[in-house]
Amino acid sequence: MVDDTSDDDYIEDYDELTEAEKIQIIKNNKCKISVLRNLCREWEESNTIYREDSNSLEGMLKRQKELQILEEIVETEKENTKIMINIKKNNPNSDKIINRLLQMD
């Protein structure tokens, strides 16, 4: 899938949201990331046998699922970063908000 929107366009999409809505998205994303990381850890622990035999079809499918989870974590982190950039762009004195958001884990 090709993303033909530039980062600037994507950031401006958040202009329509209030600061509270942006913060809520970040909070929800942080929860999602936490769940995905735990899932990834559990997945890795329960599928060690398949990771050792990555040439088998089952091993490749397990590895593909693990990579999908990691990719979702990365995409969610990217969204959070873009929202924080948007907050900073629209409110130069937002350092306290951003610092508080970064500490939520």
Tab-separated table of C-alpha atoms in Angstrom:
chain	number	residue	atom	x	y	z
A	1	MET	CA	0.000	0.000	0.000
A	2	VAL	CA	1.451	3.336	-1.058
A	3	ASP	CA	0.858	6.390	1.118
A	4	ASP	CA	0.516	9.348	-1.223
A	5	THR	CA	-0.134	11.903	1.529
A	6	SER	CA	2.799	13.919	2.734
A	7	ASP	CA	3.611	14.166	6.423
A	8	ASP	CA	2.536	17.812	6.455
A	9	ASP	CA	-0.909	16.943	5.078
A	10	TYR	CA	-1.268	14.199	7.645
A	11	ILE	CA	-0.299	16.502	10.507
A	12	GLU	CA	-2.793	19.125	9.353
A	13	ASP	CA	-5.555	16.504	9.555
A	14	TYR	CA	-5.212	16.805	13.318
A	15	ASP	CA	-5.862	20.577	13.203
A	16	GLU	CA	-9.591	19.884	13.304
A	17	LEU	CA	-9.280	18.080	16.630
A	18	THR	CA	-9.197	19.759	20.027
A	19	GLU	CA	-6.152	19.353	22.259
A	20	ALA	CA	-8.208	17.060	24.502
A	21	GLU	CA	-9.128	14.846	21.526
A	22	LYS	CA	-5.484	14.671	20.433
A	23	ILE	CA	-4.404	13.749	23.952
A	24	GLN	CA	-7.104	11.060	24.127
A	25	ILE	CA	-5.885	9.531	20.855
A	26	ILE	CA	-2.333	9.435	22.222
A	27	LYS	CA	-3.525	7.837	25.484
A	28	ASN	CA	-5.517	5.230	23.564
A	29	ASN	CA	-2.540	4.559	21.299
A	30	LYS	CA	-0.234	4.129	24.288
A	31	CYS	CA	-2.630	1.522	25.718
A	32	LYS	CA	-2.781	-0.194	22.328
A	33	ILE	CA	1.023	-0.224	22.092
A	34	SER	CA	1.295	-1.705	25.570
A	35	VAL	CA	-1.152	-4.483	24.677
A	36	LEU	CA	0.642	-5.167	21.389
A	37	ARG	CA	4.040	-5.326	23.108
A	38	ASN	CA	2.677	-7.808	25.650
A	39	LEU	CA	1.120	-9.832	22.841
A	40	CYS	CA	4.408	-9.793	20.988
A	41	ARG	CA	6.276	-11.025	24.084
A	42	GLU	CA	3.735	-13.797	24.638
A	43	TRP	CA	3.824	-14.676	20.953
A	44	GLU	CA	7.596	-14.871	20.975
A	45	GLU	CA	7.676	-17.047	24.099
A	46	SER	CA	5.018	-19.452	22.856
A	47	ASN	CA	6.448	-19.783	19.370
A	48	THR	CA	10.155	-20.294	20.049
A	49	ILE	CA	10.025	-23.728	18.456
A	50	TYR	CA	8.744	-22.287	15.183
A	51	ARG	CA	11.251	-19.460	15.186
A	52	GLU	CA	14.049	-22.020	15.267
A	53	ASP	CA	12.634	-23.696	12.157
A	54	SER	CA	11.855	-20.604	10.090
A	55	ASN	CA	12.099	-22.623	6.858
A	56	SER	CA	8.929	-24.549	7.646
A	57	LEU	CA	5.631	-23.117	6.421
A	58	GLU	CA	4.312	-22.932	9.960
A	59	GLY	CA	7.482	-21.185	11.123
A	60	MET	CA	7.211	-18.616	8.332
A	61	LEU	CA	3.546	-17.940	9.139
A	62	LYS	CA	4.332	-17.463	12.830
A	63	ARG	CA	7.172	-15.102	11.966
A	64	GLN	CA	4.914	-13.172	9.578
A	65	LYS	CA	2.324	-12.709	12.355
A	66	GLU	CA	5.026	-11.487	14.721
A	67	LEU	CA	6.215	-8.988	12.118
A	68	GLN	CA	2.645	-7.739	11.615
A	69	ILE	CA	2.342	-7.051	15.328
A	70	LEU	CA	5.651	-5.175	15.338
A	71	GLU	CA	4.604	-3.184	12.271
A	72	GLU	CA	1.377	-2.157	13.996
A	73	ILE	CA	3.379	-0.957	17.009
A	74	VAL	CA	5.600	1.154	14.734
A	75	GLU	CA	2.625	2.663	12.886
A	76	THR	CA	0.897	3.533	16.168
A	77	GLU	CA	4.085	5.164	17.481
A	78	LYS	CA	4.310	7.167	14.237
A	79	GLU	CA	0.755	8.412	14.706
A	80	ASN	CA	1.536	9.511	18.256
A	81	THR	CA	4.630	11.362	17.038
A	82	LYS	CA	2.654	13.144	14.335
A	83	ILE	CA	-0.008	14.196	16.838
A	84	MET	CA	2.661	15.527	19.220
A	85	ILE	CA	4.251	17.469	16.354
A	86	ASN	CA	0.822	18.882	15.547
A	87	ILE	CA	0.270	19.891	19.182
A	88	LYS	CA	3.675	21.593	19.246
A	89	LYS	CA	3.048	23.331	15.896
A	90	ASN	CA	-0.321	24.716	17.003
A	91	ASN	CA	0.711	25.548	20.561
A	92	PRO	CA	4.390	26.455	20.953
A	93	ASN	CA	3.993	26.505	24.755
A	94	SER	CA	2.821	22.902	24.858
A	95	ASP	CA	6.034	21.423	26.284
A	96	LYS	CA	4.287	20.487	29.545
A	97	ILE	CA	1.548	18.610	27.658
A	98	ILE	CA	4.046	16.756	25.504
A	99	ASN	CA	6.309	15.884	28.451
A	100	ARG	CA	3.313	14.536	30.357
A	101	LEU	CA	2.270	12.457	27.345
A	102	LEU	CA	5.760	11.041	26.932
A	103	GLN	CA	5.804	9.934	30.567
A	104	MET	CA	2.526	7.996	30.308
A	105	ASP	CA	3.458	4.332	29.980
